[in-house]
Structures are given as C-alpha cells and as structure tokens.
PDB file of N, CA and C in Angstrom:
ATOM      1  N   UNK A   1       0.835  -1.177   0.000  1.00 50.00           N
ATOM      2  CA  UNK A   1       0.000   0.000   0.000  1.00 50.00           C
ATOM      3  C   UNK A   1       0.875   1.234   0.000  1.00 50.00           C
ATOM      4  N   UNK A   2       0.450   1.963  -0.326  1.00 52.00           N
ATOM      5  CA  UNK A   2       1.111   3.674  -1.064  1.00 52.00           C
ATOM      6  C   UNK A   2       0.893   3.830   0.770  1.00 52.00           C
ATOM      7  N   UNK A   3       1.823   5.208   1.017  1.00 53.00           N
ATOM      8  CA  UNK A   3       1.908   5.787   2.163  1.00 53.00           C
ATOM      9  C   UNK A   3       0.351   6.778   2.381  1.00 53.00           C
ATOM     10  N   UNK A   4      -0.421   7.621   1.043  1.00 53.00           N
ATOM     11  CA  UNK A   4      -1.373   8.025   1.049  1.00 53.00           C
ATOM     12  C   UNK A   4      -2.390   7.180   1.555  1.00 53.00           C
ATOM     13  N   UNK A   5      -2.634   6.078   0.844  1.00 53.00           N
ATOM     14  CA  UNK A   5      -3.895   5.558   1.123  1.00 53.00           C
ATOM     15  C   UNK A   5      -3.585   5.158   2.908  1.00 53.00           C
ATOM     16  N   UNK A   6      -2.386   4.365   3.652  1.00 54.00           N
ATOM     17  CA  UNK A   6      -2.568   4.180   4.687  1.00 54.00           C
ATOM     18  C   UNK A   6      -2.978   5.469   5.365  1.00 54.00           C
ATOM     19  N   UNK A   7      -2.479   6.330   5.357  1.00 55.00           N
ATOM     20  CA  UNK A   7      -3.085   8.066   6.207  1.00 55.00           C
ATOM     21  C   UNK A   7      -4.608   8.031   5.918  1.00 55.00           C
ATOM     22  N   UNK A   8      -5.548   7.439   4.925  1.00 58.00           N
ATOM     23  CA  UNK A   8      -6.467   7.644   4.577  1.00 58.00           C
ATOM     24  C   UNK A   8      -7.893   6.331   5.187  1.00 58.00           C
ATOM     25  N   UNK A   9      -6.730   5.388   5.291  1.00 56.00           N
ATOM     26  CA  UNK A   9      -7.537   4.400   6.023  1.00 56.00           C
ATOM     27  C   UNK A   9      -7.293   4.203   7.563  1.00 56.00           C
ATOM     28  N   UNK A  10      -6.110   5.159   8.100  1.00 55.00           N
ATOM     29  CA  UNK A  10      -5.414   5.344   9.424  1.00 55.00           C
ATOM     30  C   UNK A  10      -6.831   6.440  10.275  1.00 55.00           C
ATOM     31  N   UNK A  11      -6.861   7.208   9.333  1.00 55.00           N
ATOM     32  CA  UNK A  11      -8.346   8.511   9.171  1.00 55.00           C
ATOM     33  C   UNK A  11      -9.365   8.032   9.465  1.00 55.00           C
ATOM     34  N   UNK A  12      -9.479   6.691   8.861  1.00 55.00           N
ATOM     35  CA  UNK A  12     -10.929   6.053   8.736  1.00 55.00           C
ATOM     36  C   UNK A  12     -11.007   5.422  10.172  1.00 55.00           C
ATOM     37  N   UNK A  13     -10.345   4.484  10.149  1.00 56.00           N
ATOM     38  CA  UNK A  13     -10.519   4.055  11.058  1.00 56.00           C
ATOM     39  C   UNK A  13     -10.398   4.558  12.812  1.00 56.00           C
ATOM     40  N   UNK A  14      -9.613   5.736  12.776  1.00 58.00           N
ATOM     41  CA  UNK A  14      -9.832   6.688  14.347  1.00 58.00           C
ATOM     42  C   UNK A  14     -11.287   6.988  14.695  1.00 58.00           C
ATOM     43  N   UNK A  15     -12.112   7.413  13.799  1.00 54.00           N
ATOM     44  CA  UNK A  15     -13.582   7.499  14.069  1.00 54.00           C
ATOM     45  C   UNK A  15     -13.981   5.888  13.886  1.00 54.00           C
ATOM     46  N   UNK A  16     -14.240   5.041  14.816  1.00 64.00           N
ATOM     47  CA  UNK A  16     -14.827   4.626  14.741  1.00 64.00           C
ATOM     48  C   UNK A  16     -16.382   4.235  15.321  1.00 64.00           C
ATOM     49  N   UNK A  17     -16.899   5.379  16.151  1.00 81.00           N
ATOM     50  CA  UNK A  17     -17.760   5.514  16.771  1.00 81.00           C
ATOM     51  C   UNK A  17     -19.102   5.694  15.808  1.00 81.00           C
ATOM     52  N   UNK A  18     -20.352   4.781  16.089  1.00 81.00           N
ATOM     53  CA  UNK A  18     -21.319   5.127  15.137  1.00 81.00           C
ATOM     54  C   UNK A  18     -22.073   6.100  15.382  1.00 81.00           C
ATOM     55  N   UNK A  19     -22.288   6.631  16.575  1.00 83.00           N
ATOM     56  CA  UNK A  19     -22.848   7.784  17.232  1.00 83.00           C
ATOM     57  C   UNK A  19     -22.287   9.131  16.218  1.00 83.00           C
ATOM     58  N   UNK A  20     -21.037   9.523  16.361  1.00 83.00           N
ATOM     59  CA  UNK A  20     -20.032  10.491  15.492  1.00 83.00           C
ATOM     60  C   UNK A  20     -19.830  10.281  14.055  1.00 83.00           C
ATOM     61  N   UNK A  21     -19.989   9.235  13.645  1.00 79.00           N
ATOM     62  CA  UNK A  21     -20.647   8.778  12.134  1.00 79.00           C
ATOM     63  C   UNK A  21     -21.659   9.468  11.904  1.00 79.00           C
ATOM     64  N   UNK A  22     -22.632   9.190  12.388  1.00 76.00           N
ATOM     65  CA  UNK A  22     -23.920   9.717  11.767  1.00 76.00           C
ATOM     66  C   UNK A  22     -24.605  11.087  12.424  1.00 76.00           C
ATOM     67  N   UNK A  23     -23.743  11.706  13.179  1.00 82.00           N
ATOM     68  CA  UNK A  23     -23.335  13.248  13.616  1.00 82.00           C
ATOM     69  C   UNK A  23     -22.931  13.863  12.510  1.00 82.00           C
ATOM     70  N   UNK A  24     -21.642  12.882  11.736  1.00 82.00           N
ATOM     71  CA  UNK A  24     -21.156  14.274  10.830  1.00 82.00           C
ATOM     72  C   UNK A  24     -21.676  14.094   9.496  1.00 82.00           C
ATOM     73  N   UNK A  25     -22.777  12.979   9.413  1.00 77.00           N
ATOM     74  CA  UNK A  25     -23.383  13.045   7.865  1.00 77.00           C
ATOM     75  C   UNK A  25     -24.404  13.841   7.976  1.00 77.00           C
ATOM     76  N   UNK A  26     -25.301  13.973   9.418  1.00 80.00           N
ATOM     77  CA  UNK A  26     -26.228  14.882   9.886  1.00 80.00           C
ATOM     78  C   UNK A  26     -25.743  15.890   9.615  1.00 80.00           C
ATOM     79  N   UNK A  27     -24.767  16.605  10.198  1.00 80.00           N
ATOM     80  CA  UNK A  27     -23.511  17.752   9.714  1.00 80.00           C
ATOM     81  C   UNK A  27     -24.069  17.886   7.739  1.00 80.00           C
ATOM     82  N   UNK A  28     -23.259  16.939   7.321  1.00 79.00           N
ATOM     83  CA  UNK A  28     -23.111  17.080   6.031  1.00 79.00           C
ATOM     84  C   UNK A  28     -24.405  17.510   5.153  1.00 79.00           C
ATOM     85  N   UNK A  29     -25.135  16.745   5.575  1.00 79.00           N
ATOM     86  CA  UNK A  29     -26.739  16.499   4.711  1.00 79.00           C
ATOM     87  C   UNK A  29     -27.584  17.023   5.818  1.00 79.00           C
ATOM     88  N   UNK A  30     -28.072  18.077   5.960  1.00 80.00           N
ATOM     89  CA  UNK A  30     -29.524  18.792   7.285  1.00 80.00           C
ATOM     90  C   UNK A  30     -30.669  17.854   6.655  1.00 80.00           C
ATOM     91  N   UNK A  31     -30.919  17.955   5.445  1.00 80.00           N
ATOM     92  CA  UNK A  31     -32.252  17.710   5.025  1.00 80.00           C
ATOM     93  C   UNK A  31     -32.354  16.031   5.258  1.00 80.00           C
ATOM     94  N   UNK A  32     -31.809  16.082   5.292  1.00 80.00           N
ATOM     95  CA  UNK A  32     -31.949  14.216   5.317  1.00 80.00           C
ATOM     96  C   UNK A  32     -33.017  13.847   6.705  1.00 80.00           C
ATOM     97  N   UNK A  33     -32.547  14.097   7.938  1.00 83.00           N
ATOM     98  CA  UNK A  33     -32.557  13.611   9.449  1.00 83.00           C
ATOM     99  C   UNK A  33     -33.937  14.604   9.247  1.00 83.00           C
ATOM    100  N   UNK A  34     -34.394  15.798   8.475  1.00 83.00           N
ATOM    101  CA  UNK A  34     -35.636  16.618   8.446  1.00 83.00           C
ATOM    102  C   UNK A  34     -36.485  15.745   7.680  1.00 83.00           C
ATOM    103  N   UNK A  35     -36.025  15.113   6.626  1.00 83.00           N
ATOM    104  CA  UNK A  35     -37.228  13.971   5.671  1.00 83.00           C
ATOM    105  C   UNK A  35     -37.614  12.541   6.820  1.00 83.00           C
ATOM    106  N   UNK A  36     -36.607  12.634   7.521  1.00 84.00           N
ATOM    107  CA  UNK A  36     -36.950  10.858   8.229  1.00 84.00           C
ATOM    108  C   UNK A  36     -37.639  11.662   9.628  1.00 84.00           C
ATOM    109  N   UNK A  37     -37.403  12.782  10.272  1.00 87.00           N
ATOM    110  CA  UNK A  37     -38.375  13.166  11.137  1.00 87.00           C
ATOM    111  C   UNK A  37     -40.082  13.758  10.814  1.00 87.00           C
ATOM    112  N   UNK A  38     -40.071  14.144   9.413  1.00 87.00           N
ATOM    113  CA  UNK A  38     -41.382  14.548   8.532  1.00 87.00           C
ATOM    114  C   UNK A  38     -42.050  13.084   8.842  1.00 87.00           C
ATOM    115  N   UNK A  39     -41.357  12.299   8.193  1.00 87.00           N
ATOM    116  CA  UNK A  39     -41.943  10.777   8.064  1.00 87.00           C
ATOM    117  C   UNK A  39     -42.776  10.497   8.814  1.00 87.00           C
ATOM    118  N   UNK A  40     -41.621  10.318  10.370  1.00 90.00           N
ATOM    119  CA  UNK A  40     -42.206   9.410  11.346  1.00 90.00           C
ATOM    120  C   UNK A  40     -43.057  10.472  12.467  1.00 90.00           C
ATOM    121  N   UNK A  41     -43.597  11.703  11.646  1.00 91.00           N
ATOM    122  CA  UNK A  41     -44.569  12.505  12.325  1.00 91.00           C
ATOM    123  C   UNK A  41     -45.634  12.299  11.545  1.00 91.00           C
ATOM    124  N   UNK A  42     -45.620  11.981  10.151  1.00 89.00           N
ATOM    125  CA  UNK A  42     -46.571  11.535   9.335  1.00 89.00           C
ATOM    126  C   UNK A  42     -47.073  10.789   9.803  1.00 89.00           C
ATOM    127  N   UNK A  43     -46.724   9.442  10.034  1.00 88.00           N
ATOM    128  CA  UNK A  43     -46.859   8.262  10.260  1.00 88.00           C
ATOM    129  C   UNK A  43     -47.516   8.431  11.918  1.00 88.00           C
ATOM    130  N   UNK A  44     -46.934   8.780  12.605  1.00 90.00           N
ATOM    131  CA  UNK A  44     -47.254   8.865  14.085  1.00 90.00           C
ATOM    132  C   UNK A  44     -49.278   9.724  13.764  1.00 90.00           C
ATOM    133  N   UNK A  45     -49.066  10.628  12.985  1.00 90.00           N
ATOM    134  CA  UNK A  45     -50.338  11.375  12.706  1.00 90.00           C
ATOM    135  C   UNK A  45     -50.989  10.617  12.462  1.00 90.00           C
ATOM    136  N   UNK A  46     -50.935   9.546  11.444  1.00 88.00           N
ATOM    137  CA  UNK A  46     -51.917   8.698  10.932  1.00 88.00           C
ATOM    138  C   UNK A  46     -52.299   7.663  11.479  1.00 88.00           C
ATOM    139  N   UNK A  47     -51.333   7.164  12.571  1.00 87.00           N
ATOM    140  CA  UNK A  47     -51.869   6.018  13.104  1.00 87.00           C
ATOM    141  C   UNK A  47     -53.066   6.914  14.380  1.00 87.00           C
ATOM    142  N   UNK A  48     -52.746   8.079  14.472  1.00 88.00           N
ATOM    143  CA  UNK A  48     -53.375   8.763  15.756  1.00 88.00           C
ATOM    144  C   UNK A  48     -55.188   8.975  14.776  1.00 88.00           C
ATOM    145  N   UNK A  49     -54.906   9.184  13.874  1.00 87.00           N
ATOM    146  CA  UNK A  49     -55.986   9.214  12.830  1.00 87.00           C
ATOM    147  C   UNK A  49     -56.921   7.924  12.264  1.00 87.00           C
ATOM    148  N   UNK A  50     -56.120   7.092  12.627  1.00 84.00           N
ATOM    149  CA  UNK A  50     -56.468   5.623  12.478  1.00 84.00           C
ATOM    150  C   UNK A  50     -57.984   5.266  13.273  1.00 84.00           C
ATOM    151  N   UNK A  51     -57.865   5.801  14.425  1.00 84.00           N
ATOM    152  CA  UNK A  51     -58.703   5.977  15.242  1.00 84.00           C
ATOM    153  C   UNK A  51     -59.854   6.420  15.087  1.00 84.00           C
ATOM    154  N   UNK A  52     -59.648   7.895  14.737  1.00 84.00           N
ATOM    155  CA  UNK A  52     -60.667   8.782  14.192  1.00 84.00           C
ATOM    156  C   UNK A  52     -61.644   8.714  12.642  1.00 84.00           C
ATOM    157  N   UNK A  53     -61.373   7.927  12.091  1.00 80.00           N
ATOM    158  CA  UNK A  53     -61.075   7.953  10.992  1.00 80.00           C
ATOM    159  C   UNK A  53     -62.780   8.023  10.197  1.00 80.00           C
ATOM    160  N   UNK A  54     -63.825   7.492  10.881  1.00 82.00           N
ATOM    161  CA  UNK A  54     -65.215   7.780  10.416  1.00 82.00           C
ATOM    162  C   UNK A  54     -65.408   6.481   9.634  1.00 82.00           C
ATOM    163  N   UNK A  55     -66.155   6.794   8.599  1.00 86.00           N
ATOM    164  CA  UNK A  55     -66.653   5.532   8.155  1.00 86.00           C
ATOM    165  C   UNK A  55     -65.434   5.385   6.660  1.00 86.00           C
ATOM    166  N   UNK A  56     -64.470   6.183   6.389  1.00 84.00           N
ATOM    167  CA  UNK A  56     -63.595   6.127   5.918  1.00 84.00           C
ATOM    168  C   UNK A  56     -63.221   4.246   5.607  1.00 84.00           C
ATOM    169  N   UNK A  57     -62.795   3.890   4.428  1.00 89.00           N
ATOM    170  CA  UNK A  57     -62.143   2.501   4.728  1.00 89.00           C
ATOM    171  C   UNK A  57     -60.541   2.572   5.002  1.00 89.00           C
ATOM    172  N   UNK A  58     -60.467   1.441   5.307  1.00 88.00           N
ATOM    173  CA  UNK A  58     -59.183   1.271   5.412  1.00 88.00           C
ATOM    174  C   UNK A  58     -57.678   1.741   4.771  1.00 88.00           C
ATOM    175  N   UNK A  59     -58.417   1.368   2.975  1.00 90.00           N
ATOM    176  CA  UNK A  59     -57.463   1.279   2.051  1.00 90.00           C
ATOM    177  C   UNK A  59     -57.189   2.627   1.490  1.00 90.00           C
ATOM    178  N   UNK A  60     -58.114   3.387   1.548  1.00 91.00           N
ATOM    179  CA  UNK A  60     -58.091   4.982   1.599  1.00 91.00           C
ATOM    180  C   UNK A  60     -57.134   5.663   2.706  1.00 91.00           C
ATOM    181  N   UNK A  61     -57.525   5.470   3.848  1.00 88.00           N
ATOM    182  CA  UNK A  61     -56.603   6.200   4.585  1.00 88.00           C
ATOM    183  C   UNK A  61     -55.597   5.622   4.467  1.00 88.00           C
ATOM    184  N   UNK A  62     -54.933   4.729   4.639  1.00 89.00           N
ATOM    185  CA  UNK A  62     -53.711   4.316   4.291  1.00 89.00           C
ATOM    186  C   UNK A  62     -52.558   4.814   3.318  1.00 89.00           C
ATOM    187  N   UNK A  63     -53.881   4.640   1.840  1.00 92.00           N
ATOM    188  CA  UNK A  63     -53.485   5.393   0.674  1.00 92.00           C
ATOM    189  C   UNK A  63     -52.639   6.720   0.926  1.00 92.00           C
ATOM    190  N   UNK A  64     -53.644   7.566   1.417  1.00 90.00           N
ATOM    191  CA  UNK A  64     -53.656   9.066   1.883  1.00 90.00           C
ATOM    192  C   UNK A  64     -51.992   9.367   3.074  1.00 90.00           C
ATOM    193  N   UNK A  65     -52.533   8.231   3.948  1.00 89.00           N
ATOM    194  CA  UNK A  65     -50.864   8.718   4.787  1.00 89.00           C
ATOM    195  C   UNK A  65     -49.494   8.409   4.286  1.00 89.00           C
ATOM    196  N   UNK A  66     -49.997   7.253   3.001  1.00 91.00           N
ATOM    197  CA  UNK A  66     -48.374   6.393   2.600  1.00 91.00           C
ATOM    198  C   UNK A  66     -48.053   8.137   1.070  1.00 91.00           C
ATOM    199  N   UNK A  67     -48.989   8.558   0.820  1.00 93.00           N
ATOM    200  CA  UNK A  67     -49.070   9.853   0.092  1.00 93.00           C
ATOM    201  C   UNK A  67     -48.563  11.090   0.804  1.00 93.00           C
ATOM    202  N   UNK A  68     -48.646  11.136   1.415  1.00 90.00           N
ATOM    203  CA  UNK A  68     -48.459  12.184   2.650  1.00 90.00           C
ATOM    204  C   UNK A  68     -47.005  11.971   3.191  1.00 90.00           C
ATOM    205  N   UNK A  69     -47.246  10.940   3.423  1.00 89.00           N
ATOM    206  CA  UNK A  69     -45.242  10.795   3.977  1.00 89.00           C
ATOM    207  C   UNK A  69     -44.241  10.937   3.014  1.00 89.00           C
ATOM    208  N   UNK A  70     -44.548   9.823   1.716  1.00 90.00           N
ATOM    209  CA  UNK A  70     -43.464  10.298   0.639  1.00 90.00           C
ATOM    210  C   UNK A  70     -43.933  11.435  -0.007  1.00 90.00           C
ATOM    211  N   UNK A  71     -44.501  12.741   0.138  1.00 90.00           N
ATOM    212  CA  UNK A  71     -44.550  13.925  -0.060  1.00 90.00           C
ATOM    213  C   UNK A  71     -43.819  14.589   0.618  1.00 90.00           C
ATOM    214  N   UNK A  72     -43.728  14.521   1.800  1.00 88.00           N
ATOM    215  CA  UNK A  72     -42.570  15.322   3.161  1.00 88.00           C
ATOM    216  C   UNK A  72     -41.420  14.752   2.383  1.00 88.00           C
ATOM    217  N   UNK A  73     -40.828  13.316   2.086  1.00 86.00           N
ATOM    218  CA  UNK A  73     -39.674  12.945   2.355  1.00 86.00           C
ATOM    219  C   UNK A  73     -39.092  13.054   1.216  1.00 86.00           C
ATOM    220  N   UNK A  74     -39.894  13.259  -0.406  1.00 90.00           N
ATOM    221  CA  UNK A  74     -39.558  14.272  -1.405  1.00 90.00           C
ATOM    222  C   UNK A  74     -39.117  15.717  -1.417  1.00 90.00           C
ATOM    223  N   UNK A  75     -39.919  16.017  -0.601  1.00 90.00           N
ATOM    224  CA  UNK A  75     -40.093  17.568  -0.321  1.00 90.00           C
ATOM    225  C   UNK A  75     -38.732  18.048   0.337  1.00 90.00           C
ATOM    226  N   UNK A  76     -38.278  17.344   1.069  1.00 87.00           N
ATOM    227  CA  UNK A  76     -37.212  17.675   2.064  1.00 87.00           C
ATOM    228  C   UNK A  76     -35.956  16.702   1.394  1.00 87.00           C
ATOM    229  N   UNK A  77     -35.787  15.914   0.568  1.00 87.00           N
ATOM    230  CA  UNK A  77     -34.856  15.717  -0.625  1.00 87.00           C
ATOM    231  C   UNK A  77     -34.674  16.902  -1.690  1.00 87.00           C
ATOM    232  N   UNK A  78     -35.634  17.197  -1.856  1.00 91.00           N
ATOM    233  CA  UNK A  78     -35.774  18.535  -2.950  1.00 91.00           C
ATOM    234  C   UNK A  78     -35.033  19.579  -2.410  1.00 91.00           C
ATOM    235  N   UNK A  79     -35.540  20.058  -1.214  1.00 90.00           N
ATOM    236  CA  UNK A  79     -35.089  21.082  -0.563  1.00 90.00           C
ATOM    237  C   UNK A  79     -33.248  21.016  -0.063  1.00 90.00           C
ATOM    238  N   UNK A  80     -33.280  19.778   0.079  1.00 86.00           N
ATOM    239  CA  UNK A  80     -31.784  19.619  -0.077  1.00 86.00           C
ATOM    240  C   UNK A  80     -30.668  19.808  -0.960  1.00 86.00           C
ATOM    241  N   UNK A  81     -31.233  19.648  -2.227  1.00 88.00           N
ATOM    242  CA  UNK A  81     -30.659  19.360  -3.655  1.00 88.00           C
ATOM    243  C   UNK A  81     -30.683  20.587  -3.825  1.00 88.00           C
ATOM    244  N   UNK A  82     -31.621  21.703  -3.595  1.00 90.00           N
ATOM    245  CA  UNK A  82     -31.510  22.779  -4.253  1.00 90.00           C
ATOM    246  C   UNK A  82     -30.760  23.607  -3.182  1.00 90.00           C
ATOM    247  N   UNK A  83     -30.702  23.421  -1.676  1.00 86.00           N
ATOM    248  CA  UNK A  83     -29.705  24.138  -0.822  1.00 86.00           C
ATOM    249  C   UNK A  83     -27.987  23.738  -1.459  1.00 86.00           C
ATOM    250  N   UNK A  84     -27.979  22.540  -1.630  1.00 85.00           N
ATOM    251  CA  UNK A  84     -26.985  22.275  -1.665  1.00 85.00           C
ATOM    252  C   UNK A  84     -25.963  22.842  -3.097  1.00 85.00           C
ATOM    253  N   UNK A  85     -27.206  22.484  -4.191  1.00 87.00           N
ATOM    254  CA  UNK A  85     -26.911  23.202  -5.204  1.00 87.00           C
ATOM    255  C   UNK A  85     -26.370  25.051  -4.991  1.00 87.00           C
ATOM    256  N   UNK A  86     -27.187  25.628  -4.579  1.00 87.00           N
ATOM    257  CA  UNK A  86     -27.178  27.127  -4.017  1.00 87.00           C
ATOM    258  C   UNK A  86     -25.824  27.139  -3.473  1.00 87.00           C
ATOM    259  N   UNK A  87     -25.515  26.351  -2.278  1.00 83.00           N
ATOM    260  CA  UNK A  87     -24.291  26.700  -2.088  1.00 83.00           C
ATOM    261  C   UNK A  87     -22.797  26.587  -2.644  1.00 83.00           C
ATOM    262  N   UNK A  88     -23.150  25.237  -3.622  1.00 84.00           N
ATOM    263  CA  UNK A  88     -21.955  25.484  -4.741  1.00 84.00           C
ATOM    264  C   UNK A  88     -21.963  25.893  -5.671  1.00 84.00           C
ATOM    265  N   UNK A  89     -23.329  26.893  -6.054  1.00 86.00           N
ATOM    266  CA  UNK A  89     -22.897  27.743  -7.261  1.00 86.00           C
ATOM    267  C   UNK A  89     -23.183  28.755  -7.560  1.00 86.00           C
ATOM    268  N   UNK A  90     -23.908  29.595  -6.216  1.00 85.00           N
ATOM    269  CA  UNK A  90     -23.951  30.683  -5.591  1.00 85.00           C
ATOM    270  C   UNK A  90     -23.366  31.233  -4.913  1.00 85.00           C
ATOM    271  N   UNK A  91     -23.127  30.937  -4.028  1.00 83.00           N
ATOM    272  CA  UNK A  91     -22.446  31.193  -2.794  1.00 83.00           C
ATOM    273  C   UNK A  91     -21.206  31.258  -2.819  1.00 83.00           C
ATOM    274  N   UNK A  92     -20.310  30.281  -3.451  1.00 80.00           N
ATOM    275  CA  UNK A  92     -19.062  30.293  -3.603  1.00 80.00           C
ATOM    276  C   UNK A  92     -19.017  29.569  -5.060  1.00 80.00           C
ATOM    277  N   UNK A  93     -19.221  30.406  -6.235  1.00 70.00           N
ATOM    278  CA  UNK A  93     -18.848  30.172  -6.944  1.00 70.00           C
ATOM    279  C   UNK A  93     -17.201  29.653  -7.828  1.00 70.00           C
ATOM    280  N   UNK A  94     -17.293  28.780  -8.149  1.00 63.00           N
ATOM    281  CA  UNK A  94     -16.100  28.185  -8.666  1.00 63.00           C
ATOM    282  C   UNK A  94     -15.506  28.875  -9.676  1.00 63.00           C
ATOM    283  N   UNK A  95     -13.596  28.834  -9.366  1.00 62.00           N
ATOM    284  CA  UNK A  95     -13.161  29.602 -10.550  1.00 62.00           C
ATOM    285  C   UNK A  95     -12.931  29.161 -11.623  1.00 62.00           C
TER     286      UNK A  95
END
C-alpha cells in the first residue's frame, strides 16, 4: 500500500464511533434527518388518525398517509438538492 492511502484508512478508522458517524453526515446532509423526522410525524399522525377515521375505509386512509409521507420525504430531498446546489454555485462560486 502507497503511504497516502494508509493516512487515509489510518483517518478512517480513528472514528470509529457510530454515534459520530452519523453526527457528521447529519452535519453534512440537514435535510436528510428533516425527511426521516417529517416521516415518522406523518406516520405517528396517521396512526393517531387511524382511530378517528369515520366511516372512511381502510385502504383509503392508508393510501392518503403512505401519500403524505413520501410527499414530506420528497419535499425535504428537494429542498436539499436545491440548498446544496445554491451553495456550490452561488455562494461560492467556482473559478
């Protein structure tokens, strides 16, 4: 092995904590940990709705919340892509 790649897998391997892993992809990506908390508020809504639900059937509401969640978790992919975009070619445009 080249002297680079060991510094690079020497790197890798000092973090090995999964807690601090997925701290600094949270770091990296905001929108991400915002689409999987949309989700499981979706989801938490609908089962709370589950309840309520009237003479509604089953396959409808279901429909409606599995619609509803991958709408947030689009929505907040989108919103990522275009922050992220913004900041590399707005913000600090390349020379």
């Amino acid at each position: 092995m080249s002297s680079d790649q060991e510094s690079i897998f020497s790197e890798y391997e000092t973090e090995t904590s999964q807690t601090s892993k997925l701290l600094r992809k949270f770091k990296e990506t905001p929108f991400v940990p915002i689409g999987m908390a949309g989700f499981a508020m979706v989801v938490g809504y609908g089962l709370y709705r589950l309840k309520h639900r009237g003479n509604m059937k089953m396959s409808l509401h279901l429909i409606h919340m599995r619609v509803a969640a991958q709408g947030f978790v689009v929505g907040a992919i989108t919103c990522g892509v275009l922050y992220s975009m913004f900041q590399d070619y707005i913000v600090k445009p390349k020379e």
